[in-house]
Short mmCIF file of C-alpha atoms and ligand atoms in Angstrom, two decimals:
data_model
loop_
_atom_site.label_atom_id
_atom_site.label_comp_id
_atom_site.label_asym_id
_atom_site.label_seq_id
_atom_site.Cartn_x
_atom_site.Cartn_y
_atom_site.Cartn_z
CA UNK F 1 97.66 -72.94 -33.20
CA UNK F 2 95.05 -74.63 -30.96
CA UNK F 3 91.66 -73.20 -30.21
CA UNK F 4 92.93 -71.70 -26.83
CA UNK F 5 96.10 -70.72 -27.87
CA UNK F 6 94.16 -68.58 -30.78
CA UNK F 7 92.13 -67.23 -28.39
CA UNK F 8 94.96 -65.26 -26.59
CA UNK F 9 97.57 -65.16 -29.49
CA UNK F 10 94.95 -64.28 -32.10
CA UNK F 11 94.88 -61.40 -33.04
CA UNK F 12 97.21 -59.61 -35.71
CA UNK F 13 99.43 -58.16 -33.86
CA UNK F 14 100.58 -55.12 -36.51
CA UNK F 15 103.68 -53.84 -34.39
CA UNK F 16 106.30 -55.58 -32.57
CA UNK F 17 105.80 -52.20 -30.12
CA UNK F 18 102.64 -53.66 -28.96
CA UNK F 19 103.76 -56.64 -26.78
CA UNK F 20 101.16 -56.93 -23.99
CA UNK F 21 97.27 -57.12 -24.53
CA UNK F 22 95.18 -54.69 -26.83
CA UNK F 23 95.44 -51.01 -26.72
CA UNK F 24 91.61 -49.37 -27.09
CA UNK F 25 91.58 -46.51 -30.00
CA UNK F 26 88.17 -44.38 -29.74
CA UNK F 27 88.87 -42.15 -32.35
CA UNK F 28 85.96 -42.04 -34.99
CA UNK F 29 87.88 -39.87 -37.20
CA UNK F 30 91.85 -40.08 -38.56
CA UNK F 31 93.73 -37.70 -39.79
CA UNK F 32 94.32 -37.66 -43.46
CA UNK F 33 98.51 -38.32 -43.75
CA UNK F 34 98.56 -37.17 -47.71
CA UNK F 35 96.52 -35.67 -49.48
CA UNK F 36 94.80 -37.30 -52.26
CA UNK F 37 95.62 -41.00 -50.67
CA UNK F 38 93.26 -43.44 -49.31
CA UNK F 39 94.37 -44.92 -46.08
CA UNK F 40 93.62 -48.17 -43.85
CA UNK F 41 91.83 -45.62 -41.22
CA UNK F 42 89.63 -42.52 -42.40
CA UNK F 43 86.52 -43.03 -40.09
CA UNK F 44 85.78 -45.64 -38.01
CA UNK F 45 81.93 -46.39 -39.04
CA UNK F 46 84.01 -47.43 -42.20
CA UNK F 47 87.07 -49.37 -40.69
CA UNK F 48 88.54 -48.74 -37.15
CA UNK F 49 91.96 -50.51 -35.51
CA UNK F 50 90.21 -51.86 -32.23
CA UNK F 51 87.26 -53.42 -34.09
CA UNK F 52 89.49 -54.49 -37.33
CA UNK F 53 91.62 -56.57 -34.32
CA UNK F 54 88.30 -58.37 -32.93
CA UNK F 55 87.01 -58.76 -35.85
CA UNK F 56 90.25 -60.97 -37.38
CA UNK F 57 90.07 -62.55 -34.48
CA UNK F 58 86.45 -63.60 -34.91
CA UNK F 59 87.31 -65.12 -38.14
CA UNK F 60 90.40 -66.87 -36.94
CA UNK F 61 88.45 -69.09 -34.67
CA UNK F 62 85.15 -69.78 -36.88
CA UNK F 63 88.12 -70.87 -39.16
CA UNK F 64 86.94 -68.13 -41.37
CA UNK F 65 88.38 -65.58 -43.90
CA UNK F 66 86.70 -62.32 -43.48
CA UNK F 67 85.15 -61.35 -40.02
CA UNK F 68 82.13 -58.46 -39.18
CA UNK F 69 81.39 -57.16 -35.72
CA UNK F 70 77.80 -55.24 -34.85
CA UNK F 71 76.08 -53.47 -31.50
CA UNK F 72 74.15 -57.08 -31.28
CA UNK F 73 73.18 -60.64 -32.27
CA UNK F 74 70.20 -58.62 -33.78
CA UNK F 75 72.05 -55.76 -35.92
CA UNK F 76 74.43 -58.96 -37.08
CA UNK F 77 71.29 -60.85 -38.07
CA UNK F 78 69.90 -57.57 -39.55
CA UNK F 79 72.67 -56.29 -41.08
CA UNK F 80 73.62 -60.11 -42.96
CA UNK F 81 69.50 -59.92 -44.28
CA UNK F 82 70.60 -56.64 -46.57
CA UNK F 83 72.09 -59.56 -48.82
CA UNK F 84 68.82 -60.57 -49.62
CA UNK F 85 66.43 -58.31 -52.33
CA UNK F 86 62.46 -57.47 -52.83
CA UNK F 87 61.36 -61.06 -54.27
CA UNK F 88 64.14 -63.44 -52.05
CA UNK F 89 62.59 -66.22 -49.90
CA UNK F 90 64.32 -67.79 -47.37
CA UNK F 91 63.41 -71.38 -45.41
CA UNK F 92 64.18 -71.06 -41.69
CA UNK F 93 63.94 -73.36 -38.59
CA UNK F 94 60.70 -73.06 -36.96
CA UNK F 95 62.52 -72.82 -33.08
CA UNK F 96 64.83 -69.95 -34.28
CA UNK F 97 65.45 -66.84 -32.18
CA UNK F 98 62.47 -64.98 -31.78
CA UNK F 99 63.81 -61.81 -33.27
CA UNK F 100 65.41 -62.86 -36.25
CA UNK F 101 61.44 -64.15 -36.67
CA UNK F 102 60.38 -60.68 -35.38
CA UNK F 103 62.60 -58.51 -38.34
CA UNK F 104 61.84 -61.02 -41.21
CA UNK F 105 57.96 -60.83 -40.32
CA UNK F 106 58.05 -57.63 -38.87
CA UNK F 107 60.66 -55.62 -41.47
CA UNK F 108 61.92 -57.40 -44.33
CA UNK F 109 58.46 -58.61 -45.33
CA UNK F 110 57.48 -54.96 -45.88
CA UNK F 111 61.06 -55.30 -48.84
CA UNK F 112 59.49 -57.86 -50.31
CA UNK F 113 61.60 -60.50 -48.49
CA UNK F 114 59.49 -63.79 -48.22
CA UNK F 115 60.49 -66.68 -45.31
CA UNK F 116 58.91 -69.84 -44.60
CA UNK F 117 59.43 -71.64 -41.10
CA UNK F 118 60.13 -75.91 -41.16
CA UNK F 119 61.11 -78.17 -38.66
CA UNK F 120 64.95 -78.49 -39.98
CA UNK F 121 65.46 -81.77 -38.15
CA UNK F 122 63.68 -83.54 -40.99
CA UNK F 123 65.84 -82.46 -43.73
CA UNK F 124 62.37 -83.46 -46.33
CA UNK F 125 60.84 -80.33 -44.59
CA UNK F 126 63.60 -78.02 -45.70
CA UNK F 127 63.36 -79.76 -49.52
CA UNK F 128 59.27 -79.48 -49.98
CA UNK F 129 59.95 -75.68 -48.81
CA UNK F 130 62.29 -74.58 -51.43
CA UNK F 131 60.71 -72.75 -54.14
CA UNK F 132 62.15 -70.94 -57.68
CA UNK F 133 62.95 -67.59 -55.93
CA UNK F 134 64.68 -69.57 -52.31
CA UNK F 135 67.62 -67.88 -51.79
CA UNK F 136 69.12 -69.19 -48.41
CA UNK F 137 68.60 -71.28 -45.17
CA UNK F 138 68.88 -70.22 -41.81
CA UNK F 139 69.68 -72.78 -38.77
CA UNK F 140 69.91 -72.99 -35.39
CA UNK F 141 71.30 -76.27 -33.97
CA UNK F 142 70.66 -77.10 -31.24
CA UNK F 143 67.81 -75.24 -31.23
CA UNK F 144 66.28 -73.30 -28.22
CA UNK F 145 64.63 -74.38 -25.85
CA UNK F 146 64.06 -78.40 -26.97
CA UNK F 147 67.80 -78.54 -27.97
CA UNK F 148 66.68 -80.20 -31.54
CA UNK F 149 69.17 -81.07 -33.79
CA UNK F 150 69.57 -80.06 -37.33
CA UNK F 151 72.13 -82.13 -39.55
CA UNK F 152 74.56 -79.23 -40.70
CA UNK F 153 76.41 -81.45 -43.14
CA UNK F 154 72.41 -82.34 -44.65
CA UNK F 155 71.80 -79.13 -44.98
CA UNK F 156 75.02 -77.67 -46.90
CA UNK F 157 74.39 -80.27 -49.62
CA UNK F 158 70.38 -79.92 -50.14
CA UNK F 159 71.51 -75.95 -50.30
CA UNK F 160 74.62 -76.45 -52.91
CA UNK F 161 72.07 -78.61 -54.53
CA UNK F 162 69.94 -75.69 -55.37
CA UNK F 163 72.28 -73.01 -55.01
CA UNK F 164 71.16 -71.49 -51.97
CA UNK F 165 73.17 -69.81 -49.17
CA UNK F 166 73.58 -71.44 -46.39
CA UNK F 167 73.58 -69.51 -42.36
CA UNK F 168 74.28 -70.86 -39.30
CA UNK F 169 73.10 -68.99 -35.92
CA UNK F 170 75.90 -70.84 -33.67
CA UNK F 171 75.10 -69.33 -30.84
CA UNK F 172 74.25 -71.86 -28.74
CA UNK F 173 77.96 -73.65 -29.62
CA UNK F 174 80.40 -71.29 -30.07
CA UNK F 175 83.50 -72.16 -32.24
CA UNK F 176 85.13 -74.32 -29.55
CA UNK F 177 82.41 -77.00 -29.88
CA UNK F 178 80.70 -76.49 -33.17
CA UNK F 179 82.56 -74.67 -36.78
CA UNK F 180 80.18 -74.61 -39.29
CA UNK F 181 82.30 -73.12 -42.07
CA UNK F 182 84.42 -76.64 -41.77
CA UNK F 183 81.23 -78.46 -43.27
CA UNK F 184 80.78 -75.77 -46.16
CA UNK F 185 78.09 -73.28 -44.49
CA UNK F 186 78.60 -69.52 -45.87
CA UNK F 187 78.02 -67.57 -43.23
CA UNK F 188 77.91 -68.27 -39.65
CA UNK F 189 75.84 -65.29 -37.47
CA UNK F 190 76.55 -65.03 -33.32
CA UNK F 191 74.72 -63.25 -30.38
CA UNK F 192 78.37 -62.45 -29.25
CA UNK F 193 76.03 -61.46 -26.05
CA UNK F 194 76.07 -64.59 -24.72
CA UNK F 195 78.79 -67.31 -24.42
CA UNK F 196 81.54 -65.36 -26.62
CA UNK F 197 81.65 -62.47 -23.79
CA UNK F 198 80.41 -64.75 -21.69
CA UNK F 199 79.64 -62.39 -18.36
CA UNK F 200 76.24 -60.92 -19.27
CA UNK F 201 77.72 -57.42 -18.88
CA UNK F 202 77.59 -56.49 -22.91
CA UNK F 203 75.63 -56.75 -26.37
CA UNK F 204 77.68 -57.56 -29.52
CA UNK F 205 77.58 -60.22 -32.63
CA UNK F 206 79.53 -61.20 -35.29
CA UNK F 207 79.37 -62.53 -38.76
CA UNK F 208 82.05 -64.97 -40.42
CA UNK F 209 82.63 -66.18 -43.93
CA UNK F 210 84.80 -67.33 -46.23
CA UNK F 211 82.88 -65.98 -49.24
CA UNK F 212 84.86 -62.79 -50.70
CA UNK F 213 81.37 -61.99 -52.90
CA UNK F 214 78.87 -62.32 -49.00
CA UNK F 215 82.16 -60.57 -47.45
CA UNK F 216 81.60 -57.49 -49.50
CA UNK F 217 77.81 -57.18 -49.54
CA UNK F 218 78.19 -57.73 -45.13
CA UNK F 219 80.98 -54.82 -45.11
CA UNK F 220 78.49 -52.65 -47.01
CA UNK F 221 76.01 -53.60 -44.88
CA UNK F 222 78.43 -52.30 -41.59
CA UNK F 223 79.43 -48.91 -43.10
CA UNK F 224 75.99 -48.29 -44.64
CA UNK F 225 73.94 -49.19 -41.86
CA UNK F 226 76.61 -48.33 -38.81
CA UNK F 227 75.16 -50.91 -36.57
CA UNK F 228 78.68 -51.16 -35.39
CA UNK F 229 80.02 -52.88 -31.61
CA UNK F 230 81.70 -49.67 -29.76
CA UNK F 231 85.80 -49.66 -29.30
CA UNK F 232 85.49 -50.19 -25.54
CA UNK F 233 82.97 -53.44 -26.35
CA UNK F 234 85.35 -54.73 -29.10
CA UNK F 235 88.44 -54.63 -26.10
CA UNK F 236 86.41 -56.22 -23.89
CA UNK F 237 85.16 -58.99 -26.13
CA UNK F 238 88.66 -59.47 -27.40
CA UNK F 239 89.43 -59.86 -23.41
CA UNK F 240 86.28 -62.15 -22.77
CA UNK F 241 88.02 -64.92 -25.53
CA UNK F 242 90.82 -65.36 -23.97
CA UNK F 243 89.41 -67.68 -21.43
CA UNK F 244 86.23 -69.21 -23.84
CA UNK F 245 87.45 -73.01 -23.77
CA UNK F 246 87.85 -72.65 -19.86
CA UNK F 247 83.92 -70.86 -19.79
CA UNK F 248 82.44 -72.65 -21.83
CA UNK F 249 84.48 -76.57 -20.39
CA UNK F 250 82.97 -75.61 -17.07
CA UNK F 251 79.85 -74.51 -17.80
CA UNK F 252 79.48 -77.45 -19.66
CA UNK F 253 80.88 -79.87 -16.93
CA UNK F 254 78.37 -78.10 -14.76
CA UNK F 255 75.91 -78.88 -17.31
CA UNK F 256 76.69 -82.70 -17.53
CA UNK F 257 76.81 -83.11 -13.70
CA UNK F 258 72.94 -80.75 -13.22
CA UNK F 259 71.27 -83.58 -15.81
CA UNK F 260 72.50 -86.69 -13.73
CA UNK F 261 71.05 -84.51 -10.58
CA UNK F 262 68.20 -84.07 -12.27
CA UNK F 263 67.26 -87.25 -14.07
CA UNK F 264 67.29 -88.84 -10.68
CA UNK F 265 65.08 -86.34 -9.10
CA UNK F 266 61.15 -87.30 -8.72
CA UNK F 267 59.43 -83.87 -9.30
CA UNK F 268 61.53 -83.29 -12.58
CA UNK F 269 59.53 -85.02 -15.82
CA UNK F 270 61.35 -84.88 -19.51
CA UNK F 271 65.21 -83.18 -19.70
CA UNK F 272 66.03 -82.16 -23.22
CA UNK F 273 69.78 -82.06 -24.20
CA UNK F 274 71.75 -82.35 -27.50
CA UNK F 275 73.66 -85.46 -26.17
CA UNK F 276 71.04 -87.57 -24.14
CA UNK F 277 69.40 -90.51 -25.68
CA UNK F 278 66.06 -89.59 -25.53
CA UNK F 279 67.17 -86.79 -28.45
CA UNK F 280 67.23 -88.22 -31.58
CA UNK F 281 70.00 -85.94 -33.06
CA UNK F 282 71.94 -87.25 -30.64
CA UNK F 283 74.23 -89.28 -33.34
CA UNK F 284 74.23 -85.93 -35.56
CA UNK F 285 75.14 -83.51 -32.92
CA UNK F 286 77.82 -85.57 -31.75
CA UNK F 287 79.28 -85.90 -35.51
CA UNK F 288 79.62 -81.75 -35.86
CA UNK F 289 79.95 -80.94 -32.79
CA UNK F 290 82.74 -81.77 -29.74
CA UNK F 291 79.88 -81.97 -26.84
CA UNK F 292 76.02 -80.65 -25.56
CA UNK F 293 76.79 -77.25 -24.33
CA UNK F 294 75.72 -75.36 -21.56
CA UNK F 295 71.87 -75.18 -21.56
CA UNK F 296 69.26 -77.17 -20.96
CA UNK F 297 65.31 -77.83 -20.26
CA UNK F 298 63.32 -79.79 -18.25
CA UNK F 299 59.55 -80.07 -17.22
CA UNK F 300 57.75 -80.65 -14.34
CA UNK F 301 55.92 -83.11 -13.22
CA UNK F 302 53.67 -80.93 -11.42
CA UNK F 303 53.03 -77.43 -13.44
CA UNK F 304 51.12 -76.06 -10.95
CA UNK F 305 54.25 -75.47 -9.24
CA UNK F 306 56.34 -73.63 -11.83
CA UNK F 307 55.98 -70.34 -10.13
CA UNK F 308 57.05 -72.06 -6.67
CA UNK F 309 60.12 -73.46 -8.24
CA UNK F 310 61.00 -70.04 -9.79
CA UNK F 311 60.32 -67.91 -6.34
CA UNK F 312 62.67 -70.66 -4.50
CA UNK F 313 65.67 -70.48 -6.40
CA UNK F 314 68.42 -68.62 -4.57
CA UNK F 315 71.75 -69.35 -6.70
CA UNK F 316 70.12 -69.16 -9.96
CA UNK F 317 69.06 -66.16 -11.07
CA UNK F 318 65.51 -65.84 -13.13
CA UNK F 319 66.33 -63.66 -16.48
CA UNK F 320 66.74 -64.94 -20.20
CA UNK F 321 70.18 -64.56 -21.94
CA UNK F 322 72.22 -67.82 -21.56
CA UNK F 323 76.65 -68.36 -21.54
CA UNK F 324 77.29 -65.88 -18.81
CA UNK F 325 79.34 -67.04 -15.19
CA UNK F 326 75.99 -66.69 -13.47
CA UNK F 327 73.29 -69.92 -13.85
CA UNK F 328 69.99 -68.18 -15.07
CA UNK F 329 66.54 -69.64 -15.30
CA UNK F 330 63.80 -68.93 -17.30
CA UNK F 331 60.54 -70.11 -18.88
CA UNK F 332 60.30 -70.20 -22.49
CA UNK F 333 56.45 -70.32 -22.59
CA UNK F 334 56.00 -66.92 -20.73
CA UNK F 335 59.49 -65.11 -21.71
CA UNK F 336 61.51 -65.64 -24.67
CA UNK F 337 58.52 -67.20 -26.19
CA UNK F 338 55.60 -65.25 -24.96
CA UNK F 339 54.04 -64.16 -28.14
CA UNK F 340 53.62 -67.71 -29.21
CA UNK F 341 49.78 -68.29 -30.25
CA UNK F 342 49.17 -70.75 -27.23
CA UNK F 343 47.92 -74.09 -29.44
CA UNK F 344 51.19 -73.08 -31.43
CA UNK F 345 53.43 -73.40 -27.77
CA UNK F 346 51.34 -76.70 -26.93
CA UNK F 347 51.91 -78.43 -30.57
CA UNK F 348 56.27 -77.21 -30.36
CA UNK F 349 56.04 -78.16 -26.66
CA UNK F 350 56.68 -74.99 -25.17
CA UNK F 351 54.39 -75.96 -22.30
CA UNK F 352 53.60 -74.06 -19.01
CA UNK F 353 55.56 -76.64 -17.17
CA UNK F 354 59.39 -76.48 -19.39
CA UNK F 355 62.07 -74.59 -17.85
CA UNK F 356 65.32 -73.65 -19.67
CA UNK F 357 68.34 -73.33 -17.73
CA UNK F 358 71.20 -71.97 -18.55
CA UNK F 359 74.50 -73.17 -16.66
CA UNK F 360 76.92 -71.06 -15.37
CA UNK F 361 80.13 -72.05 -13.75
CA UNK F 362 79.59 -71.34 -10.35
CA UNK F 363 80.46 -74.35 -8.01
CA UNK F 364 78.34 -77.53 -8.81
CA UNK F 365 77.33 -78.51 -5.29
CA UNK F 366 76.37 -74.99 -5.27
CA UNK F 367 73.93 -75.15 -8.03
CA UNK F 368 72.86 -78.70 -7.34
CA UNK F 369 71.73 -77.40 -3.78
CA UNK F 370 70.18 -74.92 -5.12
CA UNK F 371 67.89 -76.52 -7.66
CA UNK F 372 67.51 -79.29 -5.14
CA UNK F 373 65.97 -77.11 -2.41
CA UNK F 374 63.92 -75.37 -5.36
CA UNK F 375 62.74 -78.99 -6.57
CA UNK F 376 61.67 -80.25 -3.13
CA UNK F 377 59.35 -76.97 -2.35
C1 LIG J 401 70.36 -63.77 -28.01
C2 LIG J 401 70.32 -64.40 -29.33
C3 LIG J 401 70.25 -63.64 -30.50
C4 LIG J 401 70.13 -62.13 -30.48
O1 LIG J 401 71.26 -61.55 -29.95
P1 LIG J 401 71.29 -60.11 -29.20
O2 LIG J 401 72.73 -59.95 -28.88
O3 LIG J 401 70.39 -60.23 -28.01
O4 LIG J 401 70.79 -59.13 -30.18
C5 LIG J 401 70.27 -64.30 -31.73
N1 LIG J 401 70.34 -65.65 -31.79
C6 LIG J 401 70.39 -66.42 -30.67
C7 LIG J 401 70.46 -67.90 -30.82
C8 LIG J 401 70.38 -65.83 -29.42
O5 LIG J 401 70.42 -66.60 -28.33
#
């Protein structure tokens, strides 16, 4: 099947009874049909039918084997970092999410669990960092909010070179543009919270491998730690795929058309975007991945007049989050990176003056009205 036709055909469908959509089961308990006989459903922190369906859906369109659904991006992330033991280091990407930096520095250091940050885009980075007791690398590509580009394919065969396991945040891509079990990466980690439900009105994630040994430890993980996504959110997520390629083809047409809007526009300074020419993963990005996505940043010329362009917007909402129907606006330097040391945010970029937007699929002349009004105040 093609991507779109998996999306809606999917998922296992166990009974022929069961013809038209996905019926919800809340039970956390089942009752026990014979004594003395383990059974497919027992109690649901363990295995239940309505997250078991999402869940092999997941996997189906990461192209993956086995499949793990959690309460969040974060108790995915979380939940995935149990593989690692008092003693591990891991090498991540010095732009990734702040929270996965927030539980390794915050949490897992206090196990024992060592991680060094590198620019990733320089795959010689990612080499001087490994050390006798590196056990895996994390990426995010493109990364937020400069939309750097890290070379998945590079990275795979540095990792297999030193036997290290390989995780892919793919947020930013979804499956539909970007699989990053195709080029050999173990375990690819969502914040189903943004473009996978895609209309900022839940909190999931999702884990996918092909690895039967990382399958098993990330099951334990689920049942042990019970950072499971809710029966109602596993329906609704299941609901939200069906229509991914058309989200995420319009949000990205949207995307395409704001930049040439933009790039012609006098107050607006630098755009970043995976598929511009001014980035220079450009080439990479377009060899894993089928097209830019649906964010982007800019700066102003003029960052006295950040808080201006903010107040004026009236289409575009100002919150974080990102892959939802509604455009939303925010400013890395005082939101999702806030507790940046401020030489730190100046060296990455992360000035006063960038903006990170991320595209919704409302109507373009919409949006471009919008920002345009907002750009001329
Ligand atoms: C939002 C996000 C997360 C965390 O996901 P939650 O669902 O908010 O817990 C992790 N990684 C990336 C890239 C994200 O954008």
């Amino acid at each position: 099947m093609k991507f779109e036709t998996k999306t809606i055909h999917g998922i296992k469908k166990e009974k022929k009874k069961e013809l038209w959509g996905t019926t919800v089961n809340f039970a956390s308990t089942f009752p026990v049909a014979e004594f003395g006989v383990t059974q497919e459903f027992e109690y649901s922190r363990v295995s239940a039918p309505t997250r078991n369906q999402l869940e092999s859906l997941l996997a189906n369109l990461e192209g993956g084997k086995y499949g793990y659904a959690f309460s969040s991006g974060m108790a995915t992330t979380t939940s995935v970092f149990t593989i690692f033991e008092a003693g591990d280091h891991i090498i991540l990407g010095q732009d990734i999410y702040g929270g996965t930096y927030r539980i390794l520095n915050d949490v897992y250091s206090k196990f024992g669990v060592e991680s060094t940050f590198v620019d990733t885009t320089d795959l010689k980075n990612i080499r001087k960092a490994i050390k006798p007791n590196t056990k895996a690398i994390l990426i995010e590509t493109p990364s937020n909010p400069l939309l750097d580009v890290t070379d998945i394919r590079g990275v795979v065969k540095l990792a297999k070179e030193h036997n290290l396991i390989t995780i892919v945040d793919n947020t930013f891509m979804t499956p539909y543009l970007q699989k990053p079990l195709d080029f050999g990466v173990d375990i690819v980690i969502h914040s189903a919270t943004k473009f996978l439900s895609g209309h900022h009105d839940l909190l999931a994630g999702v884990a996918v491998t092909n690895d039967e040994k990382l399958a098993e430890k990330i099951q334990f993980a689920q049942t042990a730690a019970g950072a499971l996504i809710s029966p109602f959110d596993s329906w609704l997520l299941m609901r939200s795929l069906k229509t991914l390629k058309l989200r995420v083809e319009a949000a990205q047409k949207n995307t395409e058309k704001l930049i040439e809007f933009f790039q012609k526009h006098d107050a607006v300074d630098k755009i970043y975007y995976p598929t511009l020419d001014t980035n220079k993963g450009k080439k990479i990005h377009e060899s894993q991945a089928t097209g830019g996505g649906a964010v982007f940043s800019f700066t102003l010329k003029d960052d006295s007049k950040v808080k201006t362009f903010f107040e004026s917007l009236n289409v575009a909402i100002f919150a974080a989050s990102l892959g939802g129907a509604e455009t939303l606006v925010t400013h890395p330097s005082t939101i999702t990176h806030a507790e940046m040391p401020e030489e730190e945010k100046e060296a990455r970029g992360f000035t006063h003056s960038l903006i990170r937007i991320a595209v919704g699929f409302e109507n373009i002349d919409d949006l471009i009205a919008d920002f345009k009004q907002a750009l001329e105040k």
